[in-house]
Amino acid sequence: MSKKILLDKINIEGIKSFDVYRANGGYASVEKALKMAPNDVIEEVKKSGLRGRGGAGFPTGMKWSFLDKKSGRPKYLVCNADESEPGTFKDRYLMEFIPHLLIEGMIVSSFALEANLSFIYVRGEFRWIIKILEQAIAEAKRAGFLGKNILGTGYDLELVVQTGAGAYICGEETALLESLEGKRGLPRIKPPFPAVVGLYGMPTVVNNVESIAVVPWIVLNSGEEYAKVGTAKSAGTKLISACGNINKPGVYEIELGLPVEEFIFSEEYCGGIANGKRMKAVVAGGSSVPILPTELILKTAAGENRLMSYESLSDGGFATGTMLGSGGFIVYDEDQCIVRNTWNFARFYHHESCGQCSPCREGTGWMERILHSIENGHGKMSDIDLLWDVQRKIEGNTICPLGDAAAWPVASAIRHFREEFEWHVMEPKECMNRNYGLREKSIMSIA
Amino acid sequence: MLAVKSGKQVEFSPAAMDRAREIISRYPDGKQKSALLPLLHLVQDEFGNWLSVDSMDYIARLLHIQPIEVYEVATFYSMYNMQPVGRFLLEICHTGPCEIRGAEELISTLQNKLLIKVGETSADGMFTLKRVECLAACGYAPMLQCGMHYHEFLDSEEKIDRLLNDLRSKATQNN
């Protein structure tokens, strides 16, 4: 078994409740941190090498150190629990099964950032999780870990669970802040960054659930200890939500640096490909990151074993590599149609584009229509080049990264599976019958 | 989009009003508009699982903001229903990871059993079918959301039948 930092207590019976969580060492990091200077807590997180677990991988400690503390304005910490990246369902797991870990992390992190009002922005569909978190907050408050004068130290903190309402774009941090202010989730132009002008125009840090949930361990065990786990450039462990055509879909905590092959095929993790099929492709970090064919996800272009780490997954750039992203790991077997999957993702991004920037608003719809046409046997060879052209003109030309996120799956599908697109164009009748058998398959055969 | 007035007087019950006041009190002074999304959920839950113009205007008055500030938000987010829906709104995820584990089969089975298409409500007013994008249940596909709950691994006719029967009997018990 590899090292567990986030999920080491997940199997303790009743760990969802405050009493059991506390009896198993919970909230000890609050007791320790509140005796430290806030900036010393930030230093520990810096030393840990922790990188943001939402997808971008930006160093958390550095993000914290950018927060404008000098101007004396109110500061806010906002936890991004708007988990919506296709393939990603890890934060949900943490919040549902060990909610106090996030609450503990929020208290310690808020203290480090000198925030007295902090928010957890949860996607609205997670209605039962919102209840779980509100109950956990009430329990922590009764025990004196939230509210006025926490543990007699003079530090005050209120924690609010904010409900989203169904919009992928609100996972982008400035769209999230707009939404939290009661507006449409339209991303803001950066700079200014939230660290200077964030929620209500005040200095704000936005962090992913998993990033915040790691902070208690770092405070208790030190940043140096955390940095010893994983690889030099990818410190620590990461939650990976594995799905698709595998035997054991679910959420796994891995030590960064684990070989991809071991993750997919060992019994400890995904347990191999379902139904005795062969693997065709993998999307390693949520729908936004480039899809890779089997040979490139298992080995880099240089022939080295591909590892589950930021640097190994991105080895080779977008020509032959991908990204760790959010840890949403989607495995495709030999029966899956890359054109259909790319169309499906293009439809997703078209649906979720906020409409602010024309390259994204128009381009995502254009890509969806072209892909739909190819997928349904009406495509022309020139459509493949047109598709390439459209995605290239979206990438880098939008306010927020949704444009890039929409372009990359299309670009990588064409880059690595161009012959499959061409086959759809040349053999429209055959491809109509082949869309992984959808048209013939009855509901019973998938059981 | 904002086609329908409810024709009903929209006003929170005392219990719902307590809840609304508690929500509004969470934010710093002058930032009460932050309560808009939670209050729209509340008014939707209280008045038939959709947002009439009357409901939205009521929230605008409660927060002292213009109705247009409510409409633009309500129409932006996918969870607010801008038209009446059936007793149970079945929201089926059809994004990639669910699709490769049988989302389309789930949708066609539901359509056949309920004799409606996606976007329609069954004749008895019991079920409405809706396609939605990723609900973060990719490892437990195929799945749908109904109200508070996710129903996952709906990969056989038997499981789908059981879910529909459970919901029907829930409706009878509550009546």
Coordinates of C-alpha atoms in Angstrom, one line a residue:
Chain A
M1 CA 0.0 0.0 0.0
S2 CA 1.3 3.4 -0.8
K3 CA 1.3 6.4 1.5
K4 CA -2.0 7.9 2.5
I5 CA -2.3 11.5 3.7
L6 CA -5.9 12.4 2.8
L7 CA -7.6 9.1 3.1
D8 CA -5.7 7.4 5.9
K9 CA -8.7 7.7 8.2
I10 CA -11.4 7.2 5.7
N11 CA -12.3 3.7 6.8
I12 CA -12.7 4.5 10.5
E13 CA -16.4 4.0 11.4
G14 CA -18.2 7.2 12.1
I15 CA -15.4 9.4 10.8
K16 CA -18.0 11.7 9.3
S17 CA -19.0 12.9 12.8
F18 CA -17.1 15.4 14.8
D19 CA -16.6 13.2 17.9
V20 CA -15.0 10.3 16.0
Y21 CA -13.0 12.6 13.8
R22 CA -11.7 14.5 16.9
A23 CA -11.0 11.3 18.8
N24 CA -8.8 10.2 15.9
G25 CA -6.5 13.3 16.0
G26 CA -8.8 15.6 14.1
Y27 CA -8.5 19.4 14.6
A28 CA -5.0 19.0 16.2
S29 CA -3.6 21.2 13.4
V30 CA -5.9 24.0 14.5
E31 CA -4.5 23.8 18.0
K32 CA -1.0 23.9 16.6
A33 CA -1.5 26.5 13.9
L34 CA -3.2 29.0 16.1
K35 CA -0.1 29.2 18.3
M36 CA 2.0 30.0 15.3
A37 CA 2.3 33.3 13.4
P38 CA 0.1 33.2 10.3
N39 CA 3.0 33.8 8.0
D40 CA 4.8 30.9 9.5
V41 CA 1.9 28.6 8.4
I42 CA 2.3 30.0 4.9
E43 CA 6.0 29.3 5.0
E44 CA 5.3 25.6 5.9
V45 CA 2.9 25.3 2.9
K46 CA 5.5 26.9 0.7
K47 CA 8.2 24.5 1.9
S48 CA 5.8 21.5 1.2
G49 CA 5.9 22.1 -2.5
L50 CA 2.1 21.5 -2.6
R51 CA 0.7 22.4 -6.1
G52 CA -3.0 23.3 -6.5
R53 CA -5.0 20.2 -6.9
G54 CA -7.9 21.7 -9.0
G55 CA -6.1 21.3 -12.3
A56 CA -3.7 24.1 -12.9
G57 CA -1.0 22.9 -10.5
F58 CA 0.1 26.3 -9.4
P59 CA 2.1 26.2 -6.1
T60 CA -0.3 26.8 -3.3
G61 CA 2.1 28.5 -0.9
M62 CA 3.2 30.9 -3.6
K63 CA -0.5 31.8 -4.3
W64 CA -0.9 32.5 -0.6
S65 CA 2.1 34.7 -0.4
F66 CA 0.7 36.9 -3.2
L67 CA -2.3 37.8 -1.0
D68 CA -2.3 41.5 -0.2
K69 CA -2.1 41.6 3.6
K70 CA -0.5 45.1 3.8
S71 CA -3.4 47.2 2.7
G72 CA -5.4 46.2 5.8
R73 CA -8.6 45.4 3.8
P74 CA -10.7 42.4 4.7
K75 CA -9.2 39.2 3.2
Y76 CA -11.2 36.2 2.0
L77 CA -10.5 32.5 1.5
V78 CA -12.8 30.8 -0.9
C79 CA -12.7 27.0 -1.4
N80 CA -13.6 25.9 -4.9
A81 CA -15.8 22.8 -4.5
D82 CA -17.5 23.4 -7.9
E83 CA -16.2 20.1 -9.1
S84 CA -17.5 19.8 -12.7
E85 CA -14.6 18.7 -14.9
P86 CA -15.7 15.6 -16.8
G87 CA -13.9 12.6 -15.3
T88 CA -13.4 14.3 -11.9
F89 CA -15.3 13.2 -8.8
K90 CA -12.6 13.3 -6.1
D91 CA -13.6 16.4 -4.1
R92 CA -17.1 15.0 -3.7
Y93 CA -15.6 11.9 -2.1
L94 CA -13.6 13.8 0.4
M95 CA -16.5 16.1 1.4
E96 CA -19.0 13.2 1.6
F97 CA -16.9 10.8 3.6
I98 CA -14.5 12.9 5.7
P99 CA -16.1 16.4 5.8
H100 CA -14.2 17.6 8.9
L101 CA -10.9 17.3 7.1
L102 CA -12.0 20.1 4.8
I103 CA -13.4 22.2 7.7
E104 CA -10.2 21.7 9.6
G105 CA -8.2 22.7 6.5
M106 CA -10.4 25.8 6.0
I107 CA -9.8 26.9 9.6
V108 CA -6.0 26.6 9.4
S109 CA -5.8 28.1 6.0
S110 CA -8.1 31.0 6.9
F111 CA -5.9 31.7 9.9
A112 CA -2.8 31.7 7.7
L113 CA -4.4 34.1 5.3
E114 CA -5.9 36.2 8.2
A115 CA -9.4 35.8 6.9
N116 CA -12.4 36.1 9.2
L117 CA -15.1 35.1 6.7
S118 CA -14.5 32.2 4.4
F119 CA -16.6 30.4 1.9
I120 CA -16.9 26.9 0.5
Y121 CA -18.5 27.2 -3.0
V122 CA -20.1 23.9 -3.7
R123 CA -21.8 23.0 -7.0
G124 CA -25.5 23.1 -6.5
E125 CA -26.1 19.6 -7.7
F126 CA -24.3 18.2 -4.6
R127 CA -27.3 18.9 -2.4
W128 CA -26.7 16.2 0.1
I129 CA -23.0 17.3 0.5
I130 CA -24.1 20.8 1.3
K131 CA -26.1 19.4 4.2
I132 CA -23.2 17.3 5.3
L133 CA -20.9 20.3 5.3
E134 CA -23.4 22.5 7.1
Q135 CA -23.7 19.9 9.8
A136 CA -20.0 19.6 10.1
I137 CA -19.6 23.3 10.4
A138 CA -22.3 23.4 13.1
E139 CA -20.5 20.6 15.1
A140 CA -17.1 22.4 14.8
K141 CA -18.7 25.6 16.0
R142 CA -20.3 24.0 19.0
A143 CA -16.8 22.6 19.9
G144 CA -15.3 26.1 19.7
F145 CA -13.3 25.6 16.5
L146 CA -15.3 28.2 14.6
G147 CA -17.0 31.5 15.6
K148 CA -15.7 34.1 18.0
N149 CA -12.4 33.8 19.8
I150 CA -11.5 30.3 18.6
L151 CA -9.8 28.2 21.4
G152 CA -9.4 31.4 23.4
T153 CA -6.8 32.8 20.9
G154 CA -8.8 35.9 19.9
Y155 CA -9.1 34.6 16.3
D156 CA -12.6 34.8 14.8
L157 CA -13.8 32.9 11.8
E158 CA -17.2 32.3 10.2
L159 CA -17.5 29.6 7.5
V160 CA -20.3 29.8 4.9
V161 CA -21.3 27.0 2.5
Q162 CA -22.3 28.8 -0.8
T163 CA -24.5 26.9 -3.3
G164 CA -23.8 27.1 -7.0
A165 CA -26.5 26.4 -9.5
G166 CA -25.1 24.4 -12.4
A167 CA -22.4 26.1 -14.5
Y168 CA -19.0 24.5 -15.3
I169 CA -17.5 27.9 -15.8
C170 CA -17.9 28.7 -12.1
G171 CA -14.9 26.3 -11.5
E172 CA -12.8 29.1 -13.0
E173 CA -11.8 31.2 -10.0
T174 CA -12.9 34.6 -11.1
A175 CA -16.2 33.3 -12.5
L176 CA -16.7 31.6 -9.1
L177 CA -16.2 34.9 -7.4
E178 CA -18.7 36.6 -9.7
S179 CA -21.2 33.8 -8.9
L180 CA -20.5 34.2 -5.2
E181 CA -21.4 37.9 -5.5
G182 CA -24.8 36.8 -6.9
K183 CA -24.1 37.3 -10.6
R184 CA -23.7 35.3 -13.8
G185 CA -20.4 33.3 -13.8
L186 CA -18.5 35.4 -16.3
P187 CA -14.7 35.2 -15.8
R188 CA -12.9 38.4 -15.1
I189 CA -9.9 39.8 -17.0
K190 CA -6.7 39.2 -15.1
P191 CA -4.8 41.1 -13.9
P192 CA -5.8 42.2 -11.3
F193 CA -5.6 38.8 -9.8
P194 CA -7.9 37.8 -6.9
A195 CA -5.0 38.0 -4.5
V196 CA -5.3 41.8 -4.9
V197 CA -8.9 42.3 -6.2
G198 CA -11.1 39.3 -5.5
L199 CA -14.4 38.8 -3.7
Y200 CA -16.2 42.1 -3.2
G201 CA -13.0 43.8 -4.6
M202 CA -11.0 42.5 -1.6
P203 CA -7.8 40.4 -1.5
T204 CA -8.9 36.8 -2.0
V205 CA -7.4 33.3 -2.3
V206 CA -9.3 30.6 -4.1
N207 CA -8.2 27.0 -3.5
N208 CA -9.4 23.6 -4.5
V209 CA -10.9 21.2 -1.9
E210 CA -8.1 18.8 -2.0
S211 CA -5.4 21.5 -1.7
I212 CA -7.1 22.8 1.5
A213 CA -7.6 19.3 2.9
V214 CA -3.8 18.6 2.8
V215 CA -3.0 21.7 4.9
P216 CA -3.7 20.1 8.3
W217 CA -1.2 17.3 7.6
I218 CA 1.5 19.8 6.4
V219 CA 1.0 21.9 9.6
L220 CA 1.2 18.8 11.8
N221 CA 4.1 17.1 10.1
S222 CA 5.9 20.0 8.5
G223 CA 6.4 21.1 4.9
E224 CA 9.7 19.3 4.7
E225 CA 8.0 16.0 5.5
Y226 CA 5.4 16.5 2.8
A227 CA 8.0 17.4 0.3
K228 CA 9.7 14.0 0.9
V229 CA 6.6 12.2 -0.4
G230 CA 6.2 11.9 -4.2
T231 CA 8.8 13.2 -6.6
A232 CA 11.0 16.3 -6.5
K233 CA 8.7 18.3 -8.7
S234 CA 5.4 16.7 -7.7
A235 CA 5.4 16.6 -3.9
G236 CA 2.9 14.5 -2.0
T237 CA -0.1 12.4 -2.9
K238 CA -3.0 13.0 -5.2
L239 CA -6.5 11.9 -5.4
I240 CA -7.2 10.3 -8.8
S241 CA -10.8 9.6 -9.8
A242 CA -10.7 6.7 -12.2
C243 CA -13.5 6.0 -14.6
G244 CA -14.3 4.6 -18.1
N245 CA -13.8 1.0 -19.2
I246 CA -11.9 -0.3 -16.2
N247 CA -12.7 -3.0 -13.7
K248 CA -12.6 -0.8 -10.5
P249 CA -13.7 2.7 -11.1
G250 CA -13.4 4.9 -8.0
V251 CA -11.3 7.4 -6.1
Y252 CA -7.7 6.5 -5.2
E253 CA -5.0 8.3 -3.3
I254 CA -1.7 7.7 -5.0
E255 CA 1.8 8.8 -4.2
L256 CA 2.8 11.0 -7.1
G257 CA 5.4 9.2 -9.2
L258 CA 3.4 5.9 -9.4
P259 CA 3.8 4.3 -12.9
V260 CA 0.7 4.9 -15.0
E261 CA 0.8 1.2 -16.0
E262 CA 0.7 0.1 -12.4
F263 CA -2.2 2.5 -11.7
I264 CA -4.3 1.1 -14.6
F265 CA -3.5 -2.6 -14.3
S266 CA -2.8 -3.4 -10.7
E267 CA -5.5 -4.8 -8.4
E268 CA -4.8 -2.0 -5.9
Y269 CA -6.1 0.6 -8.3
C270 CA -8.1 0.3 -11.5
G271 CA -7.8 -3.5 -11.8
G272 CA -7.2 -3.4 -15.6
I273 CA -9.6 -3.0 -18.5
A274 CA -13.1 -4.3 -18.1
N275 CA -14.6 -7.3 -20.1
G276 CA -11.1 -8.5 -21.2
K277 CA -10.8 -5.7 -23.7
R278 CA -7.7 -4.0 -24.8
M279 CA -7.0 -0.3 -23.9
K280 CA -7.2 2.2 -26.6
A281 CA -6.7 5.7 -25.1
V282 CA -6.6 7.6 -21.8
V283 CA -7.6 11.1 -20.8
A284 CA -5.4 11.5 -17.7
G285 CA -6.5 14.7 -16.0
G286 CA -10.1 15.6 -16.8
S287 CA -11.7 16.1 -20.2
S288 CA -9.7 19.3 -20.9
V289 CA -6.3 17.6 -21.1
P290 CA -5.0 16.0 -24.3
I291 CA -6.1 12.4 -25.0
L292 CA -3.2 10.0 -25.5
P293 CA -3.2 6.6 -27.2
T294 CA -2.1 3.6 -25.2
E295 CA 1.5 3.6 -26.3
L296 CA 2.0 7.3 -25.3
I297 CA 0.2 7.1 -21.9
L298 CA 2.3 4.1 -20.8
K299 CA 5.6 5.3 -22.1
T300 CA 7.0 8.7 -23.1
A301 CA 8.1 9.4 -26.6
A302 CA 11.7 8.7 -25.4
G303 CA 10.6 5.3 -24.2
E304 CA 10.7 5.9 -20.5
N305 CA 7.9 4.7 -18.2
R306 CA 5.2 7.3 -17.9
L307 CA 4.6 8.2 -14.2
M308 CA 1.6 9.8 -12.5
S309 CA 3.3 13.1 -11.8
Y310 CA 3.0 16.7 -13.2
E311 CA 6.4 16.4 -15.0
S312 CA 6.1 12.9 -16.4
L313 CA 2.6 13.3 -17.8
S314 CA 3.6 16.6 -19.5
D315 CA 6.8 15.1 -20.8
G316 CA 6.9 15.7 -24.6
G317 CA 4.6 18.8 -24.4
F318 CA 1.4 18.5 -26.3
A319 CA 3.1 16.7 -29.2
T320 CA 3.4 13.5 -27.3
G321 CA 2.4 14.3 -23.7
T322 CA -0.6 15.5 -21.7
M323 CA -1.2 16.9 -18.1
L324 CA -2.0 15.6 -14.6
G325 CA -4.8 18.2 -14.5
S326 CA -7.6 17.6 -11.9
G327 CA -6.8 13.8 -11.6
G328 CA -9.9 12.9 -13.6
F329 CA -8.6 9.7 -15.2
I330 CA -10.8 8.3 -18.1
V331 CA -9.8 5.0 -19.7
Y332 CA -11.2 4.0 -23.1
D333 CA -11.2 0.4 -24.4
E334 CA -10.8 -0.7 -28.0
D335 CA -14.5 -0.4 -28.8
Q336 CA -14.7 3.3 -28.1
C337 CA -15.0 5.8 -30.9
I338 CA -12.6 8.7 -30.6
V339 CA -14.7 10.9 -33.0
R340 CA -17.8 10.4 -31.0
N341 CA -16.0 11.1 -27.7
T342 CA -14.5 14.3 -29.1
W343 CA -17.9 15.4 -30.4
N344 CA -19.4 14.7 -26.9
F345 CA -16.7 16.8 -25.2
A346 CA -17.1 19.6 -27.8
R347 CA -20.9 19.6 -27.1
F348 CA -20.0 19.9 -23.4
Y349 CA -17.8 22.9 -23.9
H350 CA -20.3 24.6 -26.2
H351 CA -23.0 24.1 -23.6
E352 CA -20.7 25.5 -20.8
S353 CA -19.1 28.4 -22.6
C354 CA -20.3 31.6 -20.8
G355 CA -20.5 33.5 -24.2
Q356 CA -18.3 36.4 -23.3
C357 CA -15.5 35.8 -25.8
S358 CA -16.4 35.2 -29.4
P359 CA -13.7 32.7 -30.2
C360 CA -15.0 30.4 -27.5
R361 CA -18.8 31.2 -27.9
E362 CA -18.7 30.7 -31.6
G363 CA -15.8 28.3 -31.9
T364 CA -17.1 25.7 -29.5
G365 CA -20.4 25.5 -31.4
W366 CA -18.7 25.4 -34.7
M367 CA -16.5 22.5 -33.5
E368 CA -19.5 20.7 -32.1
R369 CA -21.4 21.0 -35.5
I370 CA -18.4 19.8 -37.5
L371 CA -17.8 16.8 -35.2
H372 CA -21.4 15.9 -35.2
S373 CA -21.4 15.9 -39.0
I374 CA -18.3 13.7 -39.2
E375 CA -19.5 11.4 -36.6
N376 CA -22.8 10.9 -38.4
G377 CA -21.2 10.2 -41.8
H378 CA -21.7 13.6 -43.4
G379 CA -18.2 14.8 -43.1
K380 CA -15.7 16.0 -45.7
M381 CA -11.9 15.5 -45.6
S382 CA -11.5 19.3 -45.5
D383 CA -13.6 19.3 -42.3
I384 CA -10.7 17.8 -40.4
D385 CA -8.4 20.6 -41.4
L386 CA -11.2 23.1 -40.7
L387 CA -11.6 21.6 -37.2
W388 CA -7.9 22.0 -36.6
D389 CA -8.0 25.6 -37.7
V390 CA -11.0 26.5 -35.5
Q391 CA -9.5 24.9 -32.3
R392 CA -6.2 26.7 -33.0
K393 CA -8.0 30.1 -33.2
I394 CA -9.8 29.5 -29.9
E395 CA -6.6 28.5 -28.0
G396 CA -5.0 31.5 -26.2
N397 CA -7.6 34.0 -27.5
T398 CA -10.1 34.0 -24.6
I399 CA -10.3 35.6 -21.2
C400 CA -10.3 32.4 -19.3
P401 CA -8.9 28.9 -19.9
L402 CA -12.3 27.4 -21.0
G403 CA -11.3 28.2 -24.5
D404 CA -8.1 26.2 -24.2
A405 CA -9.9 23.4 -22.5
A406 CA -12.3 23.2 -25.4
A407 CA -9.5 23.3 -28.0
W408 CA -7.1 20.7 -26.5
P409 CA -9.3 17.6 -26.6
V410 CA -10.1 18.3 -30.3
A411 CA -6.4 19.1 -31.2
S412 CA -5.1 15.9 -29.5
A413 CA -7.8 13.7 -31.0
I414 CA -6.8 14.8 -34.5
R415 CA -3.1 14.7 -33.6
H416 CA -3.2 11.1 -32.4
F417 CA -6.2 9.6 -34.1
R418 CA -6.4 11.4 -37.5
E419 CA -6.9 8.1 -39.4
E420 CA -10.1 7.5 -37.4
F421 CA -11.5 10.9 -38.5
E422 CA -10.5 10.1 -42.1
W423 CA -12.1 6.7 -41.8
H424 CA -15.4 8.3 -40.7
V425 CA -15.3 10.5 -43.8
M426 CA -14.4 7.7 -46.2
E427 CA -16.6 5.0 -44.9
P428 CA -19.7 6.9 -43.7
K429 CA -22.0 3.8 -43.7
E430 CA -19.6 1.7 -41.7
C431 CA -18.9 4.3 -39.1
M432 CA -22.7 4.8 -38.6
N433 CA -22.8 1.1 -37.7
R434 CA -19.8 1.2 -35.6
N435 CA -20.3 3.9 -33.0
Y436 CA -19.3 1.4 -30.4
G437 CA -22.5 -0.5 -31.3
L438 CA -24.8 2.1 -29.7
R439 CA -27.4 1.7 -32.4
E440 CA -27.6 -2.1 -32.1
K441 CA -26.9 -2.6 -28.4
S442 CA -29.9 -3.1 -26.1
I443 CA -29.9 -2.0 -22.5
M444 CA -29.5 -5.6 -21.3
S445 CA -26.1 -6.1 -22.9
I446 CA -24.4 -3.4 -20.8
A447 CA -25.3 -4.9 -17.5
Chain B
M1 CA -37.4 32.2 -21.8
L2 CA -39.5 33.9 -19.2
A3 CA -42.7 32.8 -20.6
V4 CA -44.9 32.0 -17.7
K5 CA -46.4 33.8 -14.7
S6 CA -47.4 31.4 -12.0
G7 CA -50.7 33.2 -11.3
K8 CA -50.1 32.3 -7.7
Q9 CA -49.2 34.7 -4.9
V10 CA -45.6 34.0 -4.1
E11 CA -44.7 34.5 -0.5
F12 CA -42.5 32.4 1.8
S13 CA -44.0 30.5 4.6
P14 CA -42.7 31.6 8.1
A15 CA -40.3 28.7 8.1
A16 CA -39.0 29.5 4.6
M17 CA -38.7 33.1 5.5
D18 CA -36.6 32.2 8.6
R19 CA -34.3 30.2 6.3
A20 CA -34.2 33.2 3.8
R21 CA -33.2 35.6 6.6
E22 CA -30.5 33.3 7.8
I23 CA -29.1 33.0 4.3
I24 CA -29.1 36.8 3.8
S25 CA -27.4 37.3 7.1
R26 CA -24.3 35.3 6.1
Y27 CA -22.8 38.1 4.0
P28 CA -21.0 41.3 4.9
D29 CA -23.2 44.5 5.0
G30 CA -24.2 45.7 1.6
K31 CA -23.3 42.4 -0.1
Q32 CA -26.7 40.8 0.3
K33 CA -26.9 40.1 -3.4
S34 CA -24.6 37.2 -2.7
A35 CA -27.8 35.5 -1.3
L36 CA -29.3 35.4 -4.8
L37 CA -28.4 31.9 -5.9
P38 CA -29.3 30.2 -2.6
L39 CA -32.6 32.2 -2.5
L40 CA -33.5 31.2 -6.0
H41 CA -33.0 27.5 -5.0
L42 CA -35.2 28.1 -2.0
V43 CA -38.0 29.7 -3.9
Q44 CA -37.8 27.0 -6.6
D45 CA -38.0 24.3 -3.9
E46 CA -41.0 26.0 -2.2
F47 CA -43.0 26.7 -5.4
G48 CA -43.2 23.7 -7.6
N49 CA -39.6 23.1 -8.6
W50 CA -39.5 25.9 -11.2
L51 CA -39.0 29.7 -11.3
S52 CA -42.0 31.7 -12.4
V53 CA -41.7 35.4 -13.1
D54 CA -43.6 36.0 -9.9
S55 CA -41.1 33.9 -7.9
M56 CA -38.2 35.8 -9.4
D57 CA -39.8 39.2 -8.8
Y58 CA -40.4 38.2 -5.2
I59 CA -36.7 37.5 -4.7
A60 CA -35.8 40.8 -6.3
R61 CA -38.0 42.6 -3.8
L62 CA -36.6 40.6 -0.9
L63 CA -33.0 41.5 -1.9
H64 CA -33.8 45.1 -3.0
I65 CA -32.4 44.5 -6.5
Q66 CA -33.9 45.0 -9.9
P67 CA -35.9 42.1 -11.4
I68 CA -33.5 42.0 -14.4
E69 CA -30.6 41.2 -12.0
V70 CA -32.6 38.1 -11.0
Y71 CA -33.7 37.1 -14.5
E72 CA -30.1 37.3 -16.0
V73 CA -28.8 35.0 -13.2
A74 CA -31.8 32.6 -13.3
T75 CA -31.4 32.0 -17.0
F76 CA -27.6 31.6 -16.8
Y77 CA -27.5 28.6 -14.5
S78 CA -28.8 25.2 -15.6
M79 CA -30.4 24.1 -12.3
Y80 CA -33.1 26.8 -12.4
N81 CA -36.1 25.5 -14.3
M82 CA -37.6 28.2 -16.4
Q83 CA -40.7 26.1 -17.2
P84 CA -42.9 23.9 -15.0
V85 CA -41.7 20.3 -14.6
G86 CA -43.2 17.1 -13.4
R87 CA -43.2 15.8 -9.9
F88 CA -39.9 14.1 -10.4
L89 CA -37.3 15.8 -12.6
L90 CA -34.9 13.0 -13.9
E91 CA -31.7 14.6 -14.9
I92 CA -29.5 12.2 -16.8
C93 CA -25.8 12.9 -17.3
H94 CA -24.8 12.4 -20.9
T95 CA -21.2 13.6 -20.8
G96 CA -18.3 11.4 -22.1
P97 CA -17.5 9.2 -19.1
C98 CA -21.2 8.4 -18.6
E99 CA -21.8 7.9 -22.3
I100 CA -19.2 5.2 -22.6
R101 CA -20.8 3.4 -19.7
G102 CA -24.3 3.5 -21.2
A103 CA -26.0 6.9 -20.7
E104 CA -27.7 6.7 -24.1
E105 CA -29.1 3.3 -23.3
L106 CA -30.4 4.7 -20.0
I107 CA -32.0 7.6 -21.8
S108 CA -33.7 5.5 -24.4
T109 CA -34.9 3.0 -21.8
L110 CA -36.5 5.8 -19.8
Q111 CA -38.1 7.3 -22.9
N112 CA -39.6 3.9 -23.8
K113 CA -40.9 3.2 -20.3
L114 CA -42.4 6.7 -19.7
L115 CA -43.5 7.2 -23.3
I116 CA -42.0 10.6 -23.5
K117 CA -39.0 12.2 -25.1
V118 CA -36.3 14.2 -23.3
G119 CA -37.7 17.6 -22.4
E120 CA -41.2 16.3 -22.0
T121 CA -43.3 15.5 -19.0
S122 CA -45.3 12.2 -18.6
A123 CA -49.1 12.5 -19.0
D124 CA -49.7 11.9 -15.3
G125 CA -47.4 14.8 -14.5
M126 CA -45.1 12.5 -12.6
F127 CA -41.8 12.5 -14.6
T128 CA -39.8 15.0 -16.7
L129 CA -36.7 13.9 -18.5
K130 CA -33.8 16.2 -19.0
R131 CA -30.2 15.7 -20.3
V132 CA -27.5 17.4 -18.2
E133 CA -23.8 17.7 -18.5
C134 CA -21.3 16.1 -16.1
L135 CA -22.6 15.7 -12.5
A136 CA -19.2 14.4 -11.1
A137 CA -20.4 10.8 -10.9
C138 CA -18.2 9.5 -13.7
G139 CA -17.1 6.3 -11.9
Y140 CA -20.6 5.4 -11.0
A141 CA -22.1 5.7 -14.5
P142 CA -24.7 5.6 -15.9
M143 CA -26.6 7.8 -13.5
L144 CA -29.2 10.4 -13.0
Q145 CA -30.1 13.0 -10.4
C146 CA -33.6 13.3 -8.9
G147 CA -33.9 16.1 -6.4
M148 CA -31.6 15.6 -3.4
H149 CA -30.3 12.3 -4.7
Y150 CA -27.9 10.8 -7.2
H151 CA -29.0 7.3 -8.5
E152 CA -25.9 5.6 -9.8
F153 CA -25.0 2.4 -11.7
L154 CA -28.3 2.4 -13.6
D155 CA -27.0 -0.2 -16.0
S156 CA -29.9 -2.7 -16.2
E157 CA -33.6 -2.5 -16.9
E158 CA -34.3 -4.0 -13.5
K159 CA -32.6 -1.2 -11.7
I160 CA -34.4 1.4 -13.8
D161 CA -37.8 -0.2 -13.1
R162 CA -37.0 -0.3 -9.4
L163 CA -36.1 3.4 -9.4
L164 CA -39.3 4.4 -11.2
N165 CA -41.4 2.2 -8.9
D166 CA -39.8 3.7 -5.8
L167 CA -40.5 7.2 -7.0
R168 CA -44.1 6.4 -7.9
S169 CA -44.7 4.9 -4.4
K170 CA -43.0 7.9 -2.8
A171 CA -45.5 10.1 -4.6
T172 CA -48.5 8.0 -3.4
Q173 CA -47.3 8.1 0.2
N174 CA -47.0 11.8 0.2
N175 CA -50.4 12.5 -1.2

